[in-house]
Short mmCIF file of N, CA and C in Angstrom, two decimals:
data_model
loop_
_atom_site.label_atom_id
_atom_site.label_comp_id
_atom_site.label_asym_id
_atom_site.label_seq_id
_atom_site.Cartn_x
_atom_site.Cartn_y
_atom_site.Cartn_z
N ALA A 1 13.35 0.03 -40.60
CA ALA A 1 14.11 0.84 -39.95
C ALA A 1 13.60 2.46 -40.16
N VAL A 2 13.13 2.81 -41.09
CA VAL A 2 12.10 4.05 -41.06
C VAL A 2 11.10 4.20 -39.91
N ARG A 3 10.58 3.00 -39.84
CA ARG A 3 9.30 3.03 -38.90
C ARG A 3 9.90 3.10 -37.41
N ALA A 4 10.86 2.45 -37.22
CA ALA A 4 11.53 2.36 -36.03
C ALA A 4 11.97 3.64 -35.68
N GLU A 5 12.54 4.49 -36.74
CA GLU A 5 13.10 5.78 -36.50
C GLU A 5 11.99 6.57 -36.36
N ARG A 6 10.70 6.43 -36.77
CA ARG A 6 9.76 7.54 -36.39
C ARG A 6 9.41 6.82 -35.22
N TYR A 7 9.21 5.94 -34.72
CA TYR A 7 8.74 5.73 -33.16
C TYR A 7 10.03 5.93 -32.36
N TRP A 8 10.93 5.99 -32.49
CA TRP A 8 11.94 6.40 -31.43
C TRP A 8 11.88 7.93 -31.27
N THR A 9 11.48 8.51 -32.55
CA THR A 9 11.47 10.02 -32.45
C THR A 9 10.12 10.57 -31.68
N ALA A 10 9.05 9.83 -31.68
CA ALA A 10 7.61 10.01 -31.11
C ALA A 10 8.11 10.01 -29.44
N VAL A 11 8.87 8.83 -29.39
CA VAL A 11 9.40 8.64 -27.76
C VAL A 11 9.87 9.91 -27.50
N GLU A 12 11.05 10.37 -28.20
CA GLU A 12 11.75 11.39 -27.78
C GLU A 12 11.07 12.65 -27.67
N ILE A 13 10.01 12.90 -28.30
CA ILE A 13 9.28 13.93 -28.28
C ILE A 13 8.61 14.23 -27.06
N GLY A 14 7.66 12.79 -27.00
CA GLY A 14 6.67 12.78 -25.60
C GLY A 14 7.25 12.58 -24.56
N GLY A 15 8.58 12.29 -24.31
CA GLY A 15 9.41 12.27 -23.42
C GLY A 15 9.05 10.91 -22.53
N PRO A 16 9.88 10.52 -21.48
CA PRO A 16 9.89 9.17 -20.88
C PRO A 16 8.57 9.04 -19.96
N ALA A 17 8.10 10.12 -19.56
CA ALA A 17 6.93 10.00 -18.80
C ALA A 17 5.75 9.67 -19.61
N SER A 18 5.77 10.24 -20.76
CA SER A 18 4.73 10.14 -21.79
C SER A 18 4.37 8.51 -21.91
N VAL A 19 5.47 7.96 -22.41
CA VAL A 19 5.88 6.68 -22.85
C VAL A 19 5.42 5.65 -21.39
N LEU A 20 6.06 5.59 -20.36
CA LEU A 20 5.80 5.04 -19.35
C LEU A 20 4.10 5.18 -19.05
N THR A 21 3.78 6.02 -19.22
CA THR A 21 2.14 6.44 -18.71
C THR A 21 1.52 5.23 -19.41
N LYS A 22 1.70 5.42 -21.08
CA LYS A 22 0.80 4.36 -21.91
C LYS A 22 1.32 2.89 -21.63
N LEU A 23 2.53 2.63 -21.02
CA LEU A 23 2.85 1.37 -21.12
C LEU A 23 2.41 0.89 -19.67
N LEU A 24 2.21 1.71 -18.64
CA LEU A 24 1.75 1.57 -17.35
C LEU A 24 -0.02 1.14 -17.78
N ALA A 25 -0.79 1.79 -18.52
CA ALA A 25 -1.96 1.66 -18.91
C ALA A 25 -2.01 0.30 -19.72
N LEU A 26 -1.51 0.01 -20.23
CA LEU A 26 -1.43 -1.58 -21.19
C LEU A 26 -1.25 -2.35 -19.61
N GLN A 27 -0.29 -2.29 -19.08
CA GLN A 27 0.06 -3.33 -17.93
C GLN A 27 -1.18 -3.55 -17.09
N ARG A 28 -1.81 -2.25 -16.71
CA ARG A 28 -3.14 -2.50 -15.88
C ARG A 28 -4.24 -3.15 -16.45
N ARG A 29 -4.31 -2.80 -17.80
CA ARG A 29 -5.35 -3.80 -18.68
C ARG A 29 -5.06 -4.88 -18.41
N ARG A 30 -3.95 -5.57 -18.74
CA ARG A 30 -3.90 -6.81 -18.76
C ARG A 30 -3.21 -7.80 -17.43
N GLY A 31 -3.35 -6.87 -16.37
CA GLY A 31 -3.09 -7.47 -15.21
C GLY A 31 -2.20 -7.92 -14.59
N ALA A 32 -0.65 -6.69 -15.37
CA ALA A 32 0.61 -7.29 -14.84
C ALA A 32 0.96 -7.25 -13.53
N GLY A 33 1.85 -8.04 -13.20
CA GLY A 33 2.09 -7.58 -11.61
C GLY A 33 3.74 -7.16 -11.62
N ILE A 34 4.90 -7.83 -11.50
CA ILE A 34 5.91 -7.29 -11.41
C ILE A 34 6.49 -6.44 -12.37
N GLU A 35 6.13 -6.16 -13.74
CA GLU A 35 6.44 -5.24 -14.77
C GLU A 35 5.72 -4.12 -14.70
N ARG A 36 4.57 -4.26 -13.88
CA ARG A 36 3.87 -3.23 -13.76
C ARG A 36 4.28 -2.01 -12.62
N GLY A 37 4.81 -2.93 -11.37
CA GLY A 37 5.60 -2.33 -10.10
C GLY A 37 6.59 -1.76 -10.89
N GLU A 38 7.44 -2.34 -11.73
CA GLU A 38 8.70 -1.65 -12.38
C GLU A 38 8.61 -0.64 -13.20
N THR A 39 7.47 -0.22 -14.02
CA THR A 39 7.20 0.72 -14.70
C THR A 39 6.59 1.72 -13.66
N CYS A 40 5.81 1.49 -12.36
CA CYS A 40 5.19 2.53 -11.31
C CYS A 40 6.67 2.98 -11.02
N GLU A 41 7.57 2.48 -10.35
CA GLU A 41 8.70 2.82 -9.93
C GLU A 41 9.53 3.67 -10.82
N ARG A 42 9.55 3.43 -12.14
CA ARG A 42 10.06 4.16 -12.90
C ARG A 42 9.63 5.64 -13.05
N LEU A 43 8.40 5.90 -13.41
CA LEU A 43 7.43 6.73 -13.35
C LEU A 43 7.46 7.45 -12.17
N ALA A 44 7.28 7.06 -10.79
CA ALA A 44 7.37 7.88 -9.72
C ALA A 44 8.97 8.52 -9.53
N GLU A 45 9.88 7.88 -9.93
CA GLU A 45 11.40 8.92 -10.06
C GLU A 45 10.97 9.88 -10.94
N LEU A 46 10.12 10.06 -11.63
CA LEU A 46 9.79 11.25 -12.51
C LEU A 46 8.74 12.43 -11.89
N HIS A 47 8.19 11.91 -10.86
CA HIS A 47 7.28 12.94 -10.64
C HIS A 47 8.08 13.11 -9.00
N ALA A 48 7.65 14.40 -8.37
CA ALA A 48 8.10 14.55 -7.05
C ALA A 48 6.89 14.96 -6.22
N ASP A 49 5.41 14.52 -6.42
CA ASP A 49 4.57 14.82 -5.84
C ASP A 49 3.81 14.14 -5.26
N ASP A 50 2.62 14.07 -4.91
CA ASP A 50 1.73 12.98 -4.55
C ASP A 50 1.62 12.14 -5.47
N ARG A 51 1.39 12.45 -6.52
CA ARG A 51 1.50 11.10 -7.92
C ARG A 51 2.64 10.20 -7.73
N SER A 52 4.08 10.80 -7.03
CA SER A 52 4.94 9.64 -6.81
C SER A 52 4.63 8.84 -5.51
N LYS A 53 4.18 9.14 -4.56
CA LYS A 53 3.61 8.58 -3.47
C LYS A 53 2.59 7.50 -4.14
N GLN A 54 1.67 8.01 -5.03
CA GLN A 54 0.54 6.75 -5.48
C GLN A 54 1.24 5.78 -6.05
N LEU A 55 2.12 6.31 -7.15
CA LEU A 55 2.67 5.29 -7.96
C LEU A 55 3.80 4.19 -7.11
N THR A 56 4.26 4.73 -6.20
CA THR A 56 4.91 3.83 -5.55
C THR A 56 4.25 3.04 -4.57
N GLU A 57 3.14 3.35 -4.34
CA GLU A 57 1.88 2.13 -3.45
C GLU A 57 1.56 1.43 -4.36
N GLU A 58 1.31 1.87 -5.56
CA GLU A 58 0.86 0.97 -6.94
C GLU A 58 2.12 -0.03 -7.01
N ALA A 59 3.25 0.34 -7.04
CA ALA A 59 4.49 -0.66 -7.17
C ALA A 59 4.33 -1.64 -6.35
N ALA A 60 4.25 -1.21 -5.03
CA ALA A 60 4.28 -2.14 -3.73
C ALA A 60 3.10 -3.40 -4.01
N GLN A 61 2.02 -2.69 -4.47
CA GLN A 61 1.03 -3.91 -4.32
C GLN A 61 1.06 -4.71 -5.66
N ALA A 62 1.75 -3.98 -6.91
CA ALA A 62 1.89 -4.93 -7.99
C ALA A 62 2.95 -6.15 -7.41
N PHE A 63 4.24 -5.88 -7.03
CA PHE A 63 4.95 -6.29 -6.40
C PHE A 63 4.44 -7.84 -5.91
N LEU A 64 3.71 -7.53 -4.96
CA LEU A 64 3.00 -8.39 -3.99
C LEU A 64 2.32 -9.40 -4.94
N SER A 65 1.25 -8.46 -5.84
CA SER A 65 0.41 -9.45 -6.59
C SER A 65 1.28 -10.24 -7.60
N GLY A 66 2.59 -9.82 -8.17
CA GLY A 66 3.18 -10.72 -8.83
C GLY A 66 4.21 -11.97 -8.30
N GLY A 67 3.95 -11.99 -6.96
CA GLY A 67 4.66 -12.77 -6.18
C GLY A 67 6.13 -12.32 -5.62
N ASP A 68 6.78 -11.19 -6.01
CA ASP A 68 8.33 -10.75 -5.67
C ASP A 68 7.82 -10.07 -3.90
N LEU A 69 7.98 -10.92 -3.20
CA LEU A 69 7.64 -10.36 -1.74
C LEU A 69 8.64 -9.73 -1.23
N ALA A 70 9.89 -9.57 -1.67
CA ALA A 70 11.38 -8.75 -1.23
C ALA A 70 11.03 -7.35 -1.78
N ARG A 71 10.57 -7.53 -2.84
CA ARG A 71 10.53 -6.11 -3.35
C ARG A 71 9.34 -5.52 -3.18
N ALA A 72 7.96 -6.18 -2.74
CA ALA A 72 7.02 -5.48 -2.13
C ALA A 72 7.26 -4.83 -0.91
N ARG A 73 7.92 -5.84 -0.07
CA ARG A 73 8.50 -5.43 1.30
C ARG A 73 9.10 -4.35 1.20
N GLY A 74 10.34 -4.15 0.76
CA GLY A 74 11.27 -3.21 0.36
C GLY A 74 10.61 -2.06 -0.22
N THR A 75 9.68 -1.69 -1.02
CA THR A 75 8.96 -0.59 -1.64
C THR A 75 7.95 -0.17 -0.28
N ALA A 76 7.17 -1.10 0.61
CA ALA A 76 6.33 -0.61 1.60
C ALA A 76 7.24 0.07 2.99
N GLU A 77 8.50 -0.66 2.96
CA GLU A 77 9.22 0.20 3.97
C GLU A 77 9.89 1.42 3.51
N ARG A 78 10.29 1.55 2.19
CA ARG A 78 10.46 3.08 2.06
C ARG A 78 9.26 3.81 1.94
N LEU A 79 8.06 3.45 1.65
CA LEU A 79 6.85 4.60 1.80
C LEU A 79 6.76 4.88 3.12
N MET A 80 6.79 3.66 4.05
CA MET A 80 6.71 4.22 5.34
C MET A 80 7.48 5.27 5.85
N VAL A 81 8.98 5.04 5.43
CA VAL A 81 9.91 6.17 5.74
C VAL A 81 9.43 7.49 5.52
N LYS A 82 8.96 7.55 4.37
CA LYS A 82 8.53 8.80 3.60
C LYS A 82 7.37 9.30 4.18
N HIS A 83 6.63 8.70 4.60
CA HIS A 83 4.84 9.08 4.74
C HIS A 83 4.47 8.21 5.80
N PRO A 84 5.04 7.84 6.99
CA PRO A 84 4.58 7.32 8.06
C PRO A 84 2.96 7.45 8.64
N LEU A 85 2.42 8.65 8.35
CA LEU A 85 1.06 9.07 9.11
C LEU A 85 0.13 9.25 7.60
N ASP A 86 0.42 8.67 6.45
CA ASP A 86 -0.46 9.15 5.49
C ASP A 86 -1.30 7.78 5.31
N VAL A 87 -2.82 7.57 5.20
CA VAL A 87 -3.63 6.95 5.60
C VAL A 87 -3.24 5.77 4.53
N ALA A 88 -3.33 6.15 3.10
CA ALA A 88 -3.16 5.31 2.01
C ALA A 88 -1.96 4.59 2.06
N THR A 89 -0.71 5.38 2.78
CA THR A 89 0.47 4.56 2.80
C THR A 89 0.45 3.24 3.69
N VAL A 90 -0.19 3.93 4.98
CA VAL A 90 -0.02 2.87 6.07
C VAL A 90 -0.94 1.73 5.41
N SER A 91 -2.17 2.06 4.83
CA SER A 91 -3.09 1.11 4.61
C SER A 91 -2.32 -0.20 3.71
N CYS A 92 -1.21 0.72 2.59
CA CYS A 92 -0.84 -0.07 1.27
C CYS A 92 0.27 -1.24 2.51
N ALA A 93 0.92 -0.26 3.00
CA ALA A 93 2.12 -1.04 3.84
C ALA A 93 1.94 -1.85 4.82
N SER A 94 1.20 -1.95 5.69
CA SER A 94 0.73 -2.89 6.52
C SER A 94 -0.09 -3.94 5.76
N ALA A 95 -0.60 -3.93 4.90
CA ALA A 95 -1.44 -5.19 4.15
C ALA A 95 -0.17 -6.04 3.54
N ILE A 96 0.55 -5.13 3.13
CA ILE A 96 1.86 -6.19 2.55
C ILE A 96 2.59 -7.02 3.72
N MET A 97 2.86 -6.05 4.80
CA MET A 97 3.38 -6.77 5.99
C MET A 97 2.72 -7.84 6.33
N LEU A 98 1.45 -7.94 6.33
CA LEU A 98 0.52 -8.61 6.78
C LEU A 98 0.60 -10.04 5.98
N ALA A 99 0.82 -9.81 4.55
CA ALA A 99 1.08 -10.75 3.82
C ALA A 99 2.16 -11.54 3.72
N VAL A 100 3.30 -10.83 4.21
CA VAL A 100 4.74 -11.41 4.11
C VAL A 100 5.07 -12.08 5.69
N ARG A 101 3.89 -11.75 6.48
CA ARG A 101 3.88 -12.36 7.71
C ARG A 101 4.89 -11.90 9.06
N ASP A 102 5.05 -10.56 8.49
CA ASP A 102 5.72 -9.60 9.53
C ASP A 102 5.22 -8.86 10.35
N PHE A 103 4.23 -9.52 11.61
CA PHE A 103 3.70 -9.18 12.12
C PHE A 103 4.01 -8.20 13.19
N GLN A 104 5.17 -8.11 13.46
CA GLN A 104 5.81 -7.31 14.65
C GLN A 104 5.74 -5.95 13.61
N ARG A 105 6.49 -5.80 12.30
CA ARG A 105 6.54 -4.52 11.55
C ARG A 105 5.20 -4.09 11.56
N ALA A 106 4.18 -4.82 10.96
CA ALA A 106 2.65 -4.37 10.93
C ALA A 106 2.14 -3.63 12.12
N ALA A 107 2.39 -4.39 13.32
CA ALA A 107 1.84 -3.73 14.32
C ALA A 107 2.47 -2.42 14.57
N THR A 108 3.65 -2.67 14.43
CA THR A 108 4.39 -1.26 15.04
C THR A 108 4.19 0.00 14.25
N TRP A 109 3.66 -0.34 12.88
CA TRP A 109 3.51 0.93 11.69
C TRP A 109 2.10 1.34 12.13
N LEU A 110 1.06 0.10 12.59
CA LEU A 110 -0.11 0.78 12.80
C LEU A 110 -0.32 1.32 13.91
N ARG A 111 0.13 0.57 15.05
CA ARG A 111 0.22 1.43 16.46
C ARG A 111 0.43 2.55 16.05
N ARG A 112 1.75 2.96 15.68
CA ARG A 112 2.35 4.38 15.74
C ARG A 112 1.34 5.00 14.72
N ALA A 113 0.59 4.76 13.69
CA ALA A 113 -0.36 5.92 13.14
C ALA A 113 -1.33 5.57 13.69
N LEU A 114 -2.23 4.79 14.25
CA LEU A 114 -3.24 4.97 14.62
C LEU A 114 -3.34 5.76 16.19
N GLY A 115 -2.14 5.49 16.79
CA GLY A 115 -1.88 6.28 18.18
C GLY A 115 -1.78 7.82 17.62
N ALA A 116 -0.88 8.19 16.91
CA ALA A 116 -0.93 9.31 16.54
C ALA A 116 -2.09 10.01 16.14
N TRP A 117 -2.90 9.47 14.91
CA TRP A 117 -4.11 10.55 14.77
C TRP A 117 -4.95 10.35 15.88
N ASP A 118 -5.25 9.58 16.90
CA ASP A 118 -5.87 9.47 18.18
C ASP A 118 -5.67 10.90 18.89
N GLY A 119 -4.41 10.55 19.01
CA GLY A 119 -3.42 11.72 19.86
C GLY A 119 -3.78 13.16 19.56
N ALA A 120 -4.04 13.03 17.97
CA ALA A 120 -4.47 14.51 17.34
C ALA A 120 -5.86 14.45 17.50
N GLY A 121 -6.83 13.71 18.30
CA GLY A 121 -8.07 13.89 18.17
C GLY A 121 -8.79 13.62 17.00
N ASP A 122 -7.88 12.87 16.25
CA ASP A 122 -8.92 12.26 14.88
C ASP A 122 -8.85 10.85 15.06
N ARG A 123 -9.99 10.36 15.74
CA ARG A 123 -10.15 8.99 16.25
C ARG A 123 -10.82 7.98 14.57
N GLY A 124 -11.38 9.03 13.40
CA GLY A 124 -11.66 8.00 12.15
C GLY A 124 -13.00 7.47 12.48
N ASP A 125 -13.82 8.18 13.08
CA ASP A 125 -15.39 7.70 13.62
C ASP A 125 -15.95 7.68 12.22
N GLY A 126 -16.65 6.81 11.94
CA GLY A 126 -17.21 6.59 10.80
C GLY A 126 -16.44 6.07 9.21
N ASP A 127 -15.35 6.11 9.50
CA ASP A 127 -14.29 6.11 8.37
C ASP A 127 -13.90 4.61 8.26
N PRO A 128 -14.48 3.75 7.08
CA PRO A 128 -14.41 2.17 6.86
C PRO A 128 -12.83 2.18 6.63
N ILE A 129 -12.01 2.87 6.23
CA ILE A 129 -10.87 2.56 6.02
C ILE A 129 -9.91 2.56 7.41
N ARG A 130 -10.40 3.50 8.51
CA ARG A 130 -9.64 3.36 9.80
C ARG A 130 -10.11 2.07 10.67
N ALA A 131 -11.13 1.69 10.13
CA ALA A 131 -11.87 0.51 10.74
C ALA A 131 -11.15 -0.59 10.39
N ASP A 132 -10.54 -0.82 9.04
CA ASP A 132 -9.69 -1.70 8.47
C ASP A 132 -8.44 -1.92 9.03
N LEU A 133 -7.81 -0.43 9.15
CA LEU A 133 -6.60 -0.42 9.68
C LEU A 133 -6.53 -0.89 11.31
N TRP A 134 -7.36 -0.87 11.94
CA TRP A 134 -7.70 -1.14 13.45
C TRP A 134 -7.97 -2.86 13.22
N ARG A 135 -8.52 -3.28 12.30
CA ARG A 135 -8.93 -4.67 12.29
C ARG A 135 -7.56 -5.21 11.74
N ARG A 136 -6.48 -4.58 10.84
CA ARG A 136 -5.51 -5.34 10.45
C ARG A 136 -4.54 -5.18 11.82
N LEU A 137 -4.57 -4.28 12.50
CA LEU A 137 -3.59 -3.95 13.86
C LEU A 137 -4.08 -5.44 14.62
N GLY A 138 -5.52 -6.14 14.99
CA GLY A 138 -5.66 -6.99 15.56
C GLY A 138 -5.46 -8.32 15.24
N ASP A 139 -5.02 -7.86 13.71
CA ASP A 139 -4.44 -9.39 12.96
C ASP A 139 -3.11 -9.49 13.29
N ALA A 140 -2.16 -8.41 13.48
CA ALA A 140 -0.97 -8.46 13.39
C ALA A 140 -0.82 -8.82 14.84
N GLU A 141 -1.35 -8.36 16.01
CA GLU A 141 -1.85 -8.71 17.27
C GLU A 141 -1.66 -10.16 17.23
N ARG A 142 -2.47 -10.68 17.07
CA ARG A 142 -2.94 -12.02 17.07
C ARG A 142 -1.73 -12.83 16.41
N GLY A 143 -1.25 -12.41 15.09
CA GLY A 143 0.10 -13.16 14.51
C GLY A 143 1.18 -12.85 15.60
N ARG A 144 1.23 -12.03 16.27
CA ARG A 144 2.56 -11.91 17.12
C ARG A 144 2.07 -12.78 18.70
N GLN A 145 0.90 -13.43 18.83
CA GLN A 145 0.23 -13.96 19.73
C GLN A 145 0.10 -12.96 21.11
N ASP A 146 -0.20 -12.10 20.69
CA ASP A 146 -0.91 -10.86 21.93
C ASP A 146 -2.37 -10.99 21.82
N GLU A 147 -3.13 -11.83 22.23
CA GLU A 147 -4.76 -12.07 22.13
C GLU A 147 -5.40 -10.80 22.63
N ALA A 148 -4.80 -10.28 23.79
CA ALA A 148 -5.42 -9.37 24.61
C ALA A 148 -5.48 -8.18 23.83
N ALA A 149 -4.08 -7.60 23.26
CA ALA A 149 -3.99 -6.52 22.32
C ALA A 149 -4.95 -6.83 20.98
N ALA A 150 -5.03 -7.91 20.72
CA ALA A 150 -5.89 -8.19 19.37
C ALA A 150 -7.38 -7.62 19.35
N GLN A 151 -7.89 -8.21 20.91
CA GLN A 151 -9.01 -7.93 20.96
C GLN A 151 -9.43 -6.80 21.24
N ILE A 152 -8.80 -5.88 21.81
CA ILE A 152 -8.57 -4.25 22.24
C ILE A 152 -8.81 -3.84 20.26
N ALA A 153 -7.76 -3.96 19.66
CA ALA A 153 -8.04 -3.61 18.27
C ALA A 153 -8.91 -3.86 17.50
N TYR A 154 -10.03 -4.97 17.84
CA TYR A 154 -10.68 -5.54 17.26
C TYR A 154 -11.98 -4.55 17.39
N ARG A 155 -12.06 -4.49 18.85
CA ARG A 155 -12.75 -3.57 19.44
C ARG A 155 -12.93 -2.30 18.82
N ARG A 156 -11.98 -1.85 18.52
CA ARG A 156 -11.86 -0.48 18.01
C ARG A 156 -12.10 -0.27 16.66
N SER A 157 -11.93 -1.25 15.97
CA SER A 157 -12.41 -1.46 14.28
C SER A 157 -14.05 -1.16 14.33
N VAL A 158 -14.64 -1.74 15.30
CA VAL A 158 -16.14 -1.97 14.91
C VAL A 158 -16.59 -0.81 15.69
N ASP A 159 -15.89 0.02 16.94
CA ASP A 159 -16.30 1.21 17.28
C ASP A 159 -15.92 2.38 15.90
N ALA A 160 -15.20 2.34 15.34
CA ALA A 160 -14.59 3.10 14.29
C ALA A 160 -15.66 3.10 13.26
N ALA A 161 -16.54 2.28 12.73
CA ALA A 161 -17.13 2.29 11.92
C ALA A 161 -17.93 0.87 11.56
N PRO A 162 -19.13 0.62 12.53
CA PRO A 162 -19.87 -0.43 12.66
C PRO A 162 -20.26 -1.47 11.76
N GLY A 163 -20.47 -0.79 10.63
CA GLY A 163 -21.18 -0.94 9.25
C GLY A 163 -20.01 -1.76 8.17
N SER A 164 -18.96 -1.19 8.49
CA SER A 164 -18.07 -1.52 7.34
C SER A 164 -17.56 -2.83 7.32
N ILE A 165 -16.93 -3.08 6.27
CA ILE A 165 -15.82 -4.41 6.23
C ILE A 165 -15.06 -4.60 7.10
N GLY A 166 -14.31 -4.11 7.43
CA GLY A 166 -13.16 -4.12 8.49
C GLY A 166 -13.84 -4.31 9.70
N ALA A 167 -15.05 -3.75 10.28
CA ALA A 167 -15.77 -4.04 11.40
C ALA A 167 -16.49 -5.54 11.67
N ARG A 168 -17.05 -5.67 10.41
CA ARG A 168 -17.45 -7.18 10.18
C ARG A 168 -16.44 -8.12 10.38
N ALA A 169 -15.04 -7.92 9.57
CA ALA A 169 -13.98 -8.80 9.84
C ALA A 169 -13.51 -8.96 11.27
N SER A 170 -13.82 -7.77 11.99
CA SER A 170 -13.43 -7.66 13.21
C SER A 170 -13.97 -8.34 14.16
N ARG A 171 -15.48 -8.52 14.14
CA ARG A 171 -16.36 -9.26 14.62
C ARG A 171 -16.11 -10.58 14.68
N ARG A 172 -15.71 -11.07 13.71
CA ARG A 172 -15.34 -12.66 13.51
C ARG A 172 -14.05 -13.04 14.60
N GLY A 173 -13.26 -11.85 14.48
CA GLY A 173 -12.09 -12.10 15.31
C GLY A 173 -12.31 -12.07 17.00
N LEU A 174 -13.44 -11.31 17.32
CA LEU A 174 -13.75 -10.92 18.84
C LEU A 174 -14.12 -12.31 19.48
#
């Protein structure tokens, strides 16, 4: 009982974020899936900055790797509502939508973000992440059975960063 009381006193002094951060570190080390996602979500609620977004992205990916596709999808949808033009968010959310085979949603999100960036004069030339997003758009369009749109997206991937992994994958789609 004394040992337990010391433990809970330490928890109270350290605060919930401190305990959750330690728990998350342990879950990362052991490769936890769903449990890590839940911890990330709890920690994200305690942060109001970019750290919250990063933790929510990690939660979505953890749910996906743990096999909870519904929670991964829901978390990705919430992320896209809050951060529709954030590169990391679009990357995370589109990967989840492709994994759950929601090609329409993935294509919509990717077209919106890539179009907005292009419209702002930010073509992402030389950016391997942008090349991968164009490749994902090609995959989503192919999943929607729109081969012409897939070919355009794959070519944009190659144009964005010719030597990137996304561009190499796009060449296979061409």
